[in-house]
Amino acid sequence: MERIQVLVCAGTGCTIGKSGELIKAFEDEIHSLGLEKEVKVLRTGCLGLCGGGPNVAIYPDNIIYRGVHKEDIKEIVMEHFYKGRPVKRLMLNEADMDKKEIHDINDTNFYKKQKRIALNNCGVIDPLNIEEYIAADGYFALAKVLNEMTPQEVVDEIKKSGLRGRGGGGFKTGLKWQFALDEPGKEKYVICNADEGDPGAFMDRSVLEGNPHSVLEAMAIAGYAIGANYGYIYIRAEYPIAVERLKIAIEQAHELNLLGDNIFGTGFSFDIELRLGAGAFVCGEETALIASIEGERGMPRPKPPFPAHKGVWGKPTIINNVETFANVAQIILNGASWFRSIGTESSPGTKVFALGGKIKNTGLVEVPMGTTLREVIYEIGGGCPNNKAFKAVQTGGPSGGCLTEEQLDTPIGFDELVKLGSMMGSGGMIVLDEDNCMVDVARFYMDFIVDESCGKCSPCRIGTKRMLEILEDICEGRGTMEKLDELETLANTIKDTALCGLGQSAPNPVLSTLKLFRDEYIAHIVDKKCPAGVCKDLLRYEINPDKCRKCGLCKRQCPVNAIDGVLGKEVFHIDQDKCIKCGSCMKACHFSVIERK
């Protein structure tokens, strides 16, 4: 009988859901039934289903249990492990149970269109055990390049693969490596950018939590390829689980001589140091990141010179983000042609997205490039909950833009999304439904940019602040059509004149919403109404006098005494000057008498 493997997700989301307690509970129950030889419990990384955790995967049955709590463990162990009957009420896609006796997770809508390359081994191996990574062909790619390939051959393989940077810009990785290799000098550096700052993005964090050695191995390969012997992982301090697992992974790699001096006895040496960032969004920009590593304030520098020519400490440096590095070992092991066979001609491979917002299946997904937005949102994500109408999807975070229903059949690719006025970005994908106000969405992202601007250049420091003020005026009922024109002019000016890529892309959410949802801006300005009912200053709560039951429930719940009327005798009325638009009265009314306008 094949041994049952119980993989308990220990990513950030499931850890917050107390998945750590599940491991002990499983072990206790398994011991009580004497099943230690038949069942093994392991900690693992993210399984992708972040919105429904804690999650537990059962192999070889290929079953995932969602929303598992300590109270469920006894039932799972008794029914599934002892009696051989899966607990259907906890299984992923319970509605599909009639298709087969034991439902294979790979056949579910969430997984069947995914292909894991960057997320390879995440949710499968114990991230704290280097031996499990090695058993899954870990460090075989590093051994191959050190023993069988020249630095130029490594760079050529990456160039042939067509791998483009997954951090947002999509620059060709092999070309960047070639620039650094061609630079003279013995002192060069490799940097992994793990400063993931987009709201709603958690792709890099999940890779580092679930498969940290994939990044360490790739950085060593990159070091060999360009002639560098030292690397930095720049990671935000808000990722404590990822930081701890990286520290452990680096120690384990040193113990087995997979990092350090004379790796594999080849004479090549490479070491890695962690640098913790303080959470500044601008440090995701490569020159600002370099300044931070050097101990300076994280502010962008003019380019050229580019980091490949003059980077950290003034030496040639390559900077790639976590997801980019997570593809490297797979390309070396399987070949460039294998990688190019996945995705599209201009965007080979896969892309990891953090799918969030108004979506049923919140979580982490990895799909081949060329997959349509519609497939990701409706088939993998399950569409908008509560039968709400889809309105837009924001890709690329604060640097991206919104796309509408008419654009959902667009194949995902770097160039395709840019043509539509958005961008791939690092991989955040926020779904918006009919209850979202697009003016408020633009205000949210601009507020984020203003707060995170380093302030070095005037277009970003002053221009984005003026844009935010105009958006706040529109949301609060003070907007004018002249101000709307000024907003658009400012956005285009900042796009053309800001110093760095972050400033240049900051106006994108505003420009895309102005293009696609101008009617909502006009409704705010001309009609003084928010069509989605989000902007409080443009809302009115009114009691329908013909339907009022004179019960006084609304009056008792009003926190500011803005409702007048006499119980049982008079129709109640809301004083609009006192009303704070909290909606408590509407929630309290059992008779649908109060309307939000």
Coordinates of C-alpha atoms in Angstrom, one line a residue:
M1 CA 0.0 0.0 0.0
E2 CA 1.4 3.4 -1.0
R3 CA 2.0 5.7 1.9
I4 CA -0.5 8.7 2.3
Q5 CA 1.2 12.1 2.3
V6 CA -0.6 14.9 4.1
L7 CA 0.7 18.2 2.9
V8 CA -0.4 21.1 5.2
C9 CA -0.1 24.6 3.6
A10 CA 2.2 26.8 5.7
G11 CA 2.1 29.9 3.4
T12 CA 1.3 33.2 5.0
G13 CA -2.5 33.0 4.4
C14 CA -2.9 29.5 5.8
T15 CA -0.5 30.3 8.7
I16 CA -2.7 33.2 9.7
G17 CA -5.6 30.6 9.6
K18 CA -3.6 28.6 12.2
S19 CA -2.5 25.8 9.8
G20 CA 0.4 25.2 12.2
E21 CA -2.0 23.7 14.7
L22 CA -3.2 21.3 12.1
I23 CA 0.1 19.5 11.8
K24 CA 0.2 18.6 15.5
A25 CA -3.5 17.7 15.5
F26 CA -3.0 15.3 12.5
E27 CA 0.0 13.7 14.2
D28 CA -1.9 13.1 17.4
E29 CA -4.9 11.6 15.7
I30 CA -2.7 9.4 13.4
H31 CA -0.8 8.2 16.5
S32 CA -4.0 7.4 18.3
L33 CA -5.1 5.0 15.5
G34 CA -1.6 3.6 15.0
L35 CA -1.3 4.8 11.4
E36 CA 2.2 6.3 11.6
K37 CA 3.6 3.8 9.0
E38 CA 0.7 4.5 6.6
V39 CA 0.4 8.3 6.9
K40 CA 3.1 11.0 6.9
V41 CA 2.4 14.7 7.7
L42 CA 4.5 17.4 6.0
R43 CA 4.6 21.2 6.1
T44 CA 4.6 22.8 2.6
G45 CA 4.2 26.0 0.7
C46 CA 1.2 27.8 -0.9
L47 CA -1.3 25.5 -2.8
G48 CA -2.7 28.6 -4.5
L49 CA -6.2 28.5 -3.0
C50 CA -5.5 31.4 -0.6
G51 CA -9.1 32.5 -0.1
G52 CA -10.3 29.2 1.2
G53 CA -7.5 28.2 3.6
P54 CA -6.2 26.6 5.6
N55 CA -5.7 24.0 2.9
V56 CA -4.5 20.4 3.1
A57 CA -3.5 18.3 0.1
I58 CA -3.7 14.5 0.3
Y59 CA -1.5 12.3 -2.0
P60 CA -1.5 9.9 -3.8
D61 CA -5.3 10.6 -3.9
N62 CA -4.9 14.1 -5.4
I63 CA -7.4 15.6 -3.0
I64 CA -7.4 19.1 -1.5
Y65 CA -9.4 19.8 1.6
R66 CA -10.3 23.5 2.0
G67 CA -11.1 25.5 5.1
V68 CA -9.8 22.8 7.4
H69 CA -9.9 23.5 11.1
K70 CA -8.6 21.7 14.1
E71 CA -12.1 20.3 14.8
D72 CA -12.1 18.6 11.3
I73 CA -8.9 16.6 11.8
K74 CA -10.4 13.7 13.7
E75 CA -13.1 13.2 11.0
I76 CA -10.5 13.3 8.2
V77 CA -8.1 10.8 9.9
M78 CA -10.9 8.4 10.8
E79 CA -13.0 8.6 7.6
H80 CA -10.3 9.1 5.0
F81 CA -7.1 7.5 6.3
Y82 CA -8.7 4.7 8.4
K83 CA -11.9 3.9 6.5
G84 CA -10.8 5.1 3.0
R85 CA -13.7 7.4 2.6
P86 CA -12.8 11.0 1.7
V87 CA -14.7 13.8 3.6
K88 CA -16.7 15.3 0.7
R89 CA -17.9 18.4 2.6
L90 CA -14.3 19.7 2.8
M91 CA -13.1 18.8 -0.7
L92 CA -12.3 21.2 -3.4
N93 CA -15.2 21.5 -5.9
E94 CA -17.5 19.3 -3.9
A95 CA -20.1 19.8 -6.7
D96 CA -17.9 17.6 -9.0
M97 CA -17.9 14.7 -6.7
D98 CA -20.3 12.6 -8.8
K99 CA -17.8 12.5 -11.7
K100 CA -15.5 9.9 -10.0
E101 CA -15.2 8.2 -6.7
I102 CA -12.1 10.2 -5.7
H103 CA -11.9 13.6 -7.3
D104 CA -8.5 14.5 -8.9
I105 CA -7.6 18.1 -8.1
N106 CA -5.9 18.5 -11.5
D107 CA -9.4 18.1 -13.1
T108 CA -10.9 21.0 -11.2
N109 CA -11.6 24.3 -12.9
F110 CA -9.0 26.0 -10.6
Y111 CA -6.1 23.8 -11.6
K112 CA -6.8 22.3 -15.0
K113 CA -5.6 25.3 -17.1
Q114 CA -2.7 26.1 -14.9
K115 CA 0.9 25.1 -15.6
R116 CA 3.5 25.4 -12.8
I117 CA 7.0 26.4 -13.7
A118 CA 7.9 29.3 -11.4
L119 CA 5.7 27.7 -8.7
N120 CA 7.2 24.3 -9.4
N121 CA 7.4 22.4 -6.0
C122 CA 5.4 25.1 -4.2
G123 CA 2.9 23.2 -2.2
V124 CA 4.7 19.9 -2.9
I125 CA 7.9 19.9 -0.9
D126 CA 8.8 21.0 2.6
P127 CA 10.5 24.4 2.1
L128 CA 12.6 23.9 5.2
N129 CA 14.1 20.6 4.0
I130 CA 16.9 21.0 1.3
E131 CA 16.9 17.2 0.8
E132 CA 13.3 17.3 -0.5
Y133 CA 14.3 20.1 -3.0
I134 CA 17.3 18.0 -4.1
A135 CA 15.1 14.9 -4.5
A136 CA 13.0 17.0 -6.9
D137 CA 16.1 17.7 -9.1
G138 CA 17.1 20.7 -7.1
Y139 CA 20.6 22.0 -7.7
F140 CA 21.0 19.7 -10.7
A141 CA 20.8 22.7 -13.0
L142 CA 23.6 24.4 -11.1
A143 CA 25.7 21.2 -11.3
K144 CA 25.0 21.1 -15.1
V145 CA 26.2 24.6 -15.8
L146 CA 29.3 24.4 -13.6
N147 CA 30.4 21.1 -15.1
E148 CA 29.1 21.1 -18.7
M149 CA 28.6 24.7 -19.8
T150 CA 30.6 27.9 -20.3
P151 CA 29.3 31.2 -19.0
Q152 CA 28.4 32.2 -22.6
E153 CA 26.6 29.0 -23.2
V154 CA 24.4 29.6 -20.1
V155 CA 23.6 33.2 -21.3
D156 CA 22.8 31.9 -24.8
E157 CA 20.4 29.3 -23.4
I158 CA 18.6 32.0 -21.4
K159 CA 18.5 34.2 -24.6
K160 CA 17.2 31.3 -26.7
S161 CA 14.4 30.6 -24.1
G162 CA 13.0 34.1 -24.6
L163 CA 12.6 34.6 -20.9
R164 CA 11.5 38.1 -20.1
G165 CA 11.7 39.8 -16.7
R166 CA 8.6 39.0 -14.6
G167 CA 9.0 42.1 -12.5
G168 CA 6.9 44.4 -14.8
G169 CA 8.9 45.8 -17.7
G170 CA 9.4 42.5 -19.5
F171 CA 13.0 43.2 -20.5
K172 CA 14.7 40.2 -22.1
T173 CA 16.6 38.4 -19.3
G174 CA 19.3 36.9 -21.5
L175 CA 20.1 40.2 -23.0
K176 CA 20.5 41.8 -19.6
W177 CA 22.9 38.9 -18.6
Q178 CA 24.8 39.4 -21.8
F179 CA 25.4 43.1 -21.1
A180 CA 26.8 42.1 -17.6
L181 CA 29.0 39.3 -19.0
D182 CA 30.5 41.6 -21.6
E183 CA 31.5 44.2 -19.0
P184 CA 35.2 44.0 -18.0
G185 CA 36.3 43.5 -14.4
K186 CA 36.2 40.7 -11.9
E187 CA 33.9 42.3 -9.3
K188 CA 30.2 41.9 -10.4
Y189 CA 27.0 41.3 -8.5
V190 CA 23.6 39.5 -8.8
I191 CA 20.6 41.0 -7.1
C192 CA 17.2 39.3 -6.6
N193 CA 14.5 41.9 -6.3
A194 CA 12.0 40.6 -3.7
D195 CA 10.6 44.0 -2.9
E196 CA 7.1 43.2 -3.9
G197 CA 5.1 46.3 -3.2
D198 CA 2.0 46.3 -5.4
P199 CA -1.3 46.3 -3.4
G200 CA -2.8 42.8 -3.6
A201 CA 0.4 41.2 -4.9
F202 CA 1.9 38.1 -3.2
M203 CA 3.5 36.1 -6.0
D204 CA 7.2 36.5 -5.0
R205 CA 6.4 36.0 -1.3
S206 CA 4.8 32.6 -2.1
V207 CA 7.7 31.4 -4.2
L208 CA 10.1 32.3 -1.4
E209 CA 8.0 30.7 1.3
G210 CA 7.3 27.5 -0.7
N211 CA 10.5 26.9 -2.7
P212 CA 13.3 29.3 -1.6
H213 CA 16.1 27.1 -3.0
S214 CA 14.9 27.6 -6.5
V215 CA 15.9 31.3 -6.2
L216 CA 19.2 30.5 -4.5
E217 CA 20.1 28.0 -7.3
A218 CA 19.2 30.5 -10.0
M219 CA 21.2 33.3 -8.5
A220 CA 24.3 31.0 -8.4
I221 CA 23.7 30.1 -12.0
A222 CA 23.4 33.8 -12.9
G223 CA 26.6 34.5 -11.0
Y224 CA 28.5 31.9 -12.9
A225 CA 27.0 33.2 -16.2
I226 CA 28.1 36.8 -15.7
G227 CA 31.3 36.2 -13.6
A228 CA 29.9 37.3 -10.2
N229 CA 30.7 35.7 -6.9
Y230 CA 28.3 37.5 -4.7
G231 CA 24.5 38.2 -4.6
Y232 CA 22.0 40.1 -2.6
I233 CA 18.3 39.2 -2.0
Y234 CA 16.5 42.5 -1.3
I235 CA 13.3 41.6 0.5
R236 CA 10.8 43.6 2.4
A237 CA 10.9 43.1 6.2
E238 CA 7.1 42.7 6.1
Y239 CA 7.6 39.1 4.8
P240 CA 8.8 37.5 8.0
I241 CA 8.0 33.9 7.0
A242 CA 9.8 34.3 3.7
V243 CA 12.8 35.9 5.4
E244 CA 13.1 33.1 7.9
R245 CA 12.9 30.4 5.3
L246 CA 15.5 32.1 3.1
K247 CA 17.9 32.3 6.1
I248 CA 17.4 28.6 6.7
A249 CA 17.8 27.7 3.0
I250 CA 21.0 29.7 2.8
E251 CA 22.4 27.9 5.9
Q252 CA 21.5 24.5 4.5
A253 CA 23.0 25.3 1.1
H254 CA 26.2 26.3 2.8
E255 CA 26.3 23.0 4.8
L256 CA 26.2 21.0 1.6
N257 CA 28.6 23.3 -0.2
L258 CA 26.0 24.4 -2.7
L259 CA 26.8 28.0 -1.8
G260 CA 30.2 29.4 -0.7
D261 CA 33.6 28.5 -1.9
N262 CA 34.5 26.0 -4.6
I263 CA 31.0 24.8 -5.3
F264 CA 31.0 21.1 -6.5
G265 CA 34.8 21.3 -6.5
T266 CA 34.7 23.4 -9.7
G267 CA 36.6 26.4 -8.4
F268 CA 33.5 28.6 -8.7
S269 CA 32.5 30.4 -5.5
F270 CA 29.2 32.3 -4.9
D271 CA 27.6 33.6 -1.7
I272 CA 24.3 35.3 -1.0
E273 CA 23.3 38.0 1.6
L274 CA 19.9 39.1 2.6
R275 CA 19.1 42.8 2.8
L276 CA 15.8 43.8 4.4
G277 CA 13.9 46.7 2.9
A278 CA 11.7 49.0 5.0
G279 CA 8.7 48.7 2.7
A280 CA 9.3 51.7 0.4
F281 CA 7.4 51.0 -2.9
V282 CA 9.9 53.0 -4.9
C283 CA 12.7 50.5 -3.9
G284 CA 11.1 48.1 -6.4
E285 CA 12.7 50.3 -9.0
E286 CA 16.2 48.9 -9.7
T287 CA 18.3 52.0 -9.2
A288 CA 16.5 52.9 -6.0
L289 CA 17.0 49.4 -4.8
I290 CA 20.7 49.6 -5.4
A291 CA 20.9 52.9 -3.5
S292 CA 19.1 51.2 -0.6
I293 CA 21.5 48.3 -0.6
E294 CA 24.4 50.8 -0.5
G295 CA 23.0 52.4 2.6
E296 CA 21.6 55.4 0.9
R297 CA 18.1 56.7 0.7
G298 CA 16.1 54.7 -1.8
M299 CA 15.7 57.1 -4.7
P300 CA 16.0 56.4 -8.4
R301 CA 19.0 57.5 -10.4
P302 CA 19.0 58.6 -14.0
K303 CA 19.7 56.0 -16.6
P304 CA 22.0 55.4 -18.4
P305 CA 24.3 54.1 -17.0
F306 CA 22.2 51.0 -16.5
P307 CA 23.0 48.6 -13.6
A308 CA 24.5 46.0 -16.0
H309 CA 27.2 48.5 -16.6
K310 CA 27.3 50.4 -13.3
G311 CA 25.2 48.9 -10.5
V312 CA 25.7 48.3 -6.8
W313 CA 29.0 49.7 -5.5
G314 CA 29.5 51.0 -9.1
K315 CA 30.1 47.5 -10.4
P316 CA 28.3 45.6 -13.2
T317 CA 25.1 44.2 -11.7
I318 CA 22.1 42.2 -12.9
I319 CA 18.8 42.6 -11.1
N320 CA 15.9 40.1 -11.7
N321 CA 12.8 39.6 -9.6
V322 CA 11.9 36.4 -7.7
E323 CA 9.6 34.9 -10.4
T324 CA 12.2 35.5 -13.1
F325 CA 14.8 33.6 -11.2
A326 CA 12.3 30.8 -10.4
N327 CA 12.2 30.0 -14.1
V328 CA 16.0 29.7 -14.6
A329 CA 16.7 26.2 -13.3
Q330 CA 13.8 24.7 -15.2
I331 CA 15.1 26.3 -18.4
I332 CA 18.6 24.8 -17.9
L333 CA 17.2 21.4 -17.0
N334 CA 14.6 21.1 -19.7
G335 CA 16.1 23.3 -22.5
A336 CA 15.3 26.6 -24.1
S337 CA 13.1 25.0 -26.8
W338 CA 10.9 23.4 -24.1
F339 CA 10.3 26.8 -22.5
R340 CA 9.6 28.4 -25.8
S341 CA 7.0 25.8 -26.6
I342 CA 4.9 27.2 -23.8
G343 CA 3.2 30.6 -24.1
T344 CA 3.4 32.9 -27.1
E345 CA 6.1 33.9 -29.6
S346 CA 6.7 37.3 -27.9
S347 CA 6.0 36.2 -24.4
P348 CA 7.2 32.6 -23.8
G349 CA 6.6 30.6 -20.7
T350 CA 4.0 31.2 -17.9
K351 CA 3.0 34.0 -15.7
V352 CA 2.0 33.9 -12.0
F353 CA -0.9 36.1 -10.9
A354 CA -2.2 37.1 -7.5
L355 CA -5.9 36.9 -8.3
G356 CA -8.0 39.1 -5.9
G357 CA -10.8 41.5 -5.4
K358 CA -14.4 40.6 -6.4
I359 CA -13.6 37.0 -7.4
K360 CA -14.8 33.7 -6.0
N361 CA -11.4 31.9 -6.0
T362 CA -9.0 34.3 -4.5
G363 CA -5.4 33.0 -4.8
L364 CA -2.3 32.4 -6.7
V365 CA -2.5 31.1 -10.3
E366 CA 0.2 30.3 -12.9
V367 CA -1.0 30.1 -16.5
P368 CA 0.8 29.8 -19.9
M369 CA 1.2 33.2 -21.6
G370 CA -1.5 33.5 -24.2
T371 CA -4.3 32.4 -21.8
T372 CA -7.1 34.9 -22.0
L373 CA -8.1 37.1 -19.2
R374 CA -11.6 35.6 -19.5
E375 CA -10.2 32.1 -18.8
V376 CA -8.4 33.3 -15.7
I377 CA -11.3 35.3 -14.3
Y378 CA -14.2 33.0 -15.1
E379 CA -12.8 29.5 -15.4
I380 CA -10.0 29.6 -12.8
G381 CA -11.3 32.4 -10.7
G382 CA -14.9 31.4 -10.8
G383 CA -16.2 34.9 -11.7
C384 CA -17.7 37.5 -9.4
P385 CA -19.5 36.2 -6.3
N386 CA -23.1 36.8 -5.4
N387 CA -24.1 37.0 -9.1
K388 CA -22.7 40.5 -9.4
A389 CA -21.8 41.8 -12.8
F390 CA -18.1 42.0 -13.8
K391 CA -17.0 45.6 -14.4
A392 CA -13.3 45.7 -14.9
V393 CA -10.0 44.0 -14.0
Q394 CA -7.0 46.0 -12.8
T395 CA -3.6 44.5 -13.9
G396 CA -0.2 45.8 -13.1
G397 CA -1.1 47.4 -9.8
P398 CA -0.5 51.2 -9.4
S399 CA 1.5 51.1 -12.6
G400 CA -1.2 49.4 -14.6
G401 CA -4.7 50.1 -15.9
C402 CA -8.2 48.7 -16.1
L403 CA -9.6 46.5 -18.7
T404 CA -13.3 45.9 -19.4
E405 CA -15.5 43.0 -20.5
E406 CA -14.9 43.8 -24.1
Q407 CA -11.2 43.2 -23.6
L408 CA -11.3 39.9 -21.7
D409 CA -10.6 37.7 -24.7
T410 CA -7.2 39.4 -25.0
P411 CA -4.4 36.8 -24.7
I412 CA -2.2 37.6 -21.7
G413 CA 1.2 38.9 -22.9
F414 CA 3.6 41.8 -22.2
D415 CA 2.9 43.6 -25.4
E416 CA -0.8 42.8 -25.7
L417 CA -1.6 44.4 -22.3
V418 CA 0.4 47.5 -23.0
K419 CA -1.5 48.0 -26.3
L420 CA -4.7 48.1 -24.3
G421 CA -3.4 50.8 -21.9
S422 CA -2.5 48.5 -19.1
M423 CA 0.6 46.3 -18.3
M424 CA 1.6 43.0 -16.9
G425 CA 3.3 44.4 -13.9
S426 CA 4.6 42.0 -11.4
G427 CA 1.3 40.0 -11.6
G428 CA -1.4 41.6 -9.5
M429 CA -4.9 41.1 -10.9
I430 CA -7.7 42.8 -9.1
V431 CA -11.2 42.0 -10.3
L432 CA -13.9 44.8 -9.9
D433 CA -17.7 44.3 -10.0
E434 CA -20.7 46.6 -10.4
D435 CA -20.3 47.8 -6.8
N436 CA -16.9 49.4 -7.5
C437 CA -16.7 53.1 -8.3
M438 CA -14.0 53.6 -11.0
V439 CA -13.3 57.1 -9.9
D440 CA -12.7 55.9 -6.4
V441 CA -10.4 53.1 -7.7
A442 CA -8.3 55.7 -9.5
R443 CA -8.2 57.8 -6.3
F444 CA -7.1 54.8 -4.3
Y445 CA -4.1 54.1 -6.5
M446 CA -3.2 57.7 -6.8
D447 CA -3.3 58.0 -3.0
F448 CA -0.9 55.1 -2.8
I449 CA 1.5 56.6 -5.3
V450 CA 1.5 60.0 -3.5
D451 CA 2.3 58.2 -0.3
E452 CA 5.1 56.1 -1.8
S453 CA 6.7 58.7 -4.1
C454 CA 10.3 59.3 -3.2
G455 CA 9.9 63.0 -4.1
K456 CA 13.1 63.3 -6.2
C457 CA 11.5 64.6 -9.4
S458 CA 8.9 67.4 -9.6
P459 CA 6.5 65.6 -11.9
C460 CA 6.0 62.8 -9.4
R461 CA 6.4 64.7 -6.2
I462 CA 4.1 67.6 -7.2
G463 CA 2.1 66.3 -10.2
T464 CA 0.7 63.2 -8.5
K465 CA -0.3 65.3 -5.5
R466 CA -2.3 67.7 -7.7
M467 CA -3.9 64.7 -9.4
L468 CA -5.0 63.2 -6.1
E469 CA -6.5 66.6 -5.0
I470 CA -8.6 66.7 -8.2
L471 CA -9.7 63.1 -7.8
E472 CA -10.7 63.8 -4.1
D473 CA -12.7 66.9 -5.3
I474 CA -14.5 64.8 -7.8
C475 CA -15.3 62.1 -5.3
E476 CA -16.5 64.6 -2.7
G477 CA -18.7 66.6 -5.1
R478 CA -16.5 69.6 -5.8
G479 CA -15.3 68.5 -9.3
T480 CA -15.7 70.6 -12.5
M481 CA -15.3 69.7 -16.1
E482 CA -12.4 72.1 -16.3
K483 CA -10.7 70.2 -13.5
L484 CA -11.3 67.0 -15.4
D485 CA -9.4 68.4 -18.4
E486 CA -6.6 69.5 -16.1
L487 CA -6.5 65.9 -14.6
E488 CA -6.0 64.4 -18.0
T489 CA -3.3 67.0 -19.0
L490 CA -1.4 66.4 -15.7
A491 CA -1.5 62.6 -16.2
N492 CA 0.0 62.8 -19.7
T493 CA 2.6 65.3 -18.6
I494 CA 3.8 63.1 -15.7
K495 CA 3.8 60.1 -18.0
D496 CA 6.2 61.9 -20.3
T497 CA 8.5 63.7 -17.8
A498 CA 8.9 61.6 -14.5
L499 CA 12.4 60.4 -13.8
C500 CA 11.8 56.7 -13.3
G501 CA 9.5 53.9 -14.5
L502 CA 7.3 54.1 -11.4
G503 CA 6.6 57.8 -11.9
Q504 CA 6.1 57.4 -15.6
S505 CA 3.5 54.7 -15.1
A506 CA 1.8 56.3 -12.1
P507 CA -0.9 58.0 -14.2
N508 CA -2.0 54.8 -15.9
P509 CA -4.9 53.9 -13.6
V510 CA -6.3 57.4 -14.1
L511 CA -5.8 57.5 -17.9
S512 CA -7.4 54.0 -18.3
T513 CA -10.4 54.8 -16.2
L514 CA -10.8 58.2 -18.0
K515 CA -10.8 56.4 -21.3
L516 CA -13.1 53.5 -20.4
F517 CA -15.3 55.0 -17.7
R518 CA -15.5 58.7 -18.4
D519 CA -19.3 58.6 -17.9
E520 CA -18.7 57.8 -14.3
Y521 CA -16.5 60.9 -13.9
I522 CA -19.1 63.0 -15.6
A523 CA -21.8 61.6 -13.3
H524 CA -19.8 62.6 -10.3
I525 CA -19.1 66.1 -11.7
V526 CA -22.4 67.0 -13.5
D527 CA -25.0 65.0 -11.7
K528 CA -23.2 65.0 -8.3
K529 CA -23.9 61.2 -8.1
C530 CA -21.8 58.2 -7.6
P531 CA -23.4 55.5 -9.9
A532 CA -21.9 52.7 -7.7
G533 CA -22.9 54.3 -4.5
V534 CA -19.4 54.3 -3.1
C535 CA -18.4 58.0 -2.7
K536 CA -20.1 59.0 0.6
D537 CA -20.3 62.7 -0.1
L538 CA -22.4 62.1 -3.1
L539 CA -24.8 59.7 -1.4
R540 CA -28.3 60.3 0.0
Y541 CA -30.2 58.0 2.3
E542 CA -34.0 58.7 2.0
I543 CA -37.0 57.2 3.7
N544 CA -39.9 56.5 1.4
P545 CA -42.8 58.3 3.2
D546 CA -45.4 56.1 1.5
K547 CA -43.8 52.9 2.8
C548 CA -42.6 54.0 6.2
R549 CA -44.0 51.8 9.0
K550 CA -43.3 54.4 11.7
C551 CA -41.5 51.7 13.7
G552 CA -38.5 53.8 14.7
L553 CA -35.9 51.1 14.0
C554 CA -33.9 53.4 11.9
K555 CA -33.9 56.2 14.4
R556 CA -32.6 53.9 17.2
Q557 CA -29.7 52.8 15.1
C558 CA -28.6 56.3 13.8
P559 CA -25.4 57.2 15.6
V560 CA -25.7 61.0 15.1
N561 CA -29.5 61.5 15.7
A562 CA -30.1 62.5 12.1
I563 CA -33.6 60.9 11.9
D564 CA -36.7 62.7 13.1
G565 CA -40.2 61.2 13.7
V566 CA -42.6 60.0 16.4
L567 CA -43.0 56.3 17.0
G568 CA -46.3 55.0 15.7
K569 CA -47.5 58.5 14.7
E570 CA -45.2 60.2 12.3
V571 CA -43.3 59.2 9.2
F572 CA -39.6 59.3 9.9
H573 CA -37.3 61.7 8.0
I574 CA -33.5 61.9 7.5
D575 CA -31.9 65.3 8.1
Q576 CA -29.3 65.4 5.2
D577 CA -27.2 68.0 7.0
K578 CA -26.7 65.7 9.9
C579 CA -26.5 62.4 8.1
I580 CA -22.9 60.9 7.9
K581 CA -23.9 58.4 5.2
C582 CA -23.0 55.4 7.4
G583 CA -25.9 53.2 6.2
S584 CA -26.9 52.0 9.7
C585 CA -30.5 53.1 9.1
M586 CA -30.7 51.1 5.9
K587 CA -29.3 48.0 7.6
A588 CA -31.7 48.3 10.5
C589 CA -34.9 48.7 8.4
H590 CA -36.6 45.3 7.9
F591 CA -39.1 46.6 5.3
S592 CA -36.8 48.0 2.5
V593 CA -38.2 51.5 3.1
I594 CA -34.9 53.3 3.1
E595 CA -33.3 54.0 -0.3
R596 CA -29.7 54.9 -1.1
K597 CA -29.5 57.4 -4.0

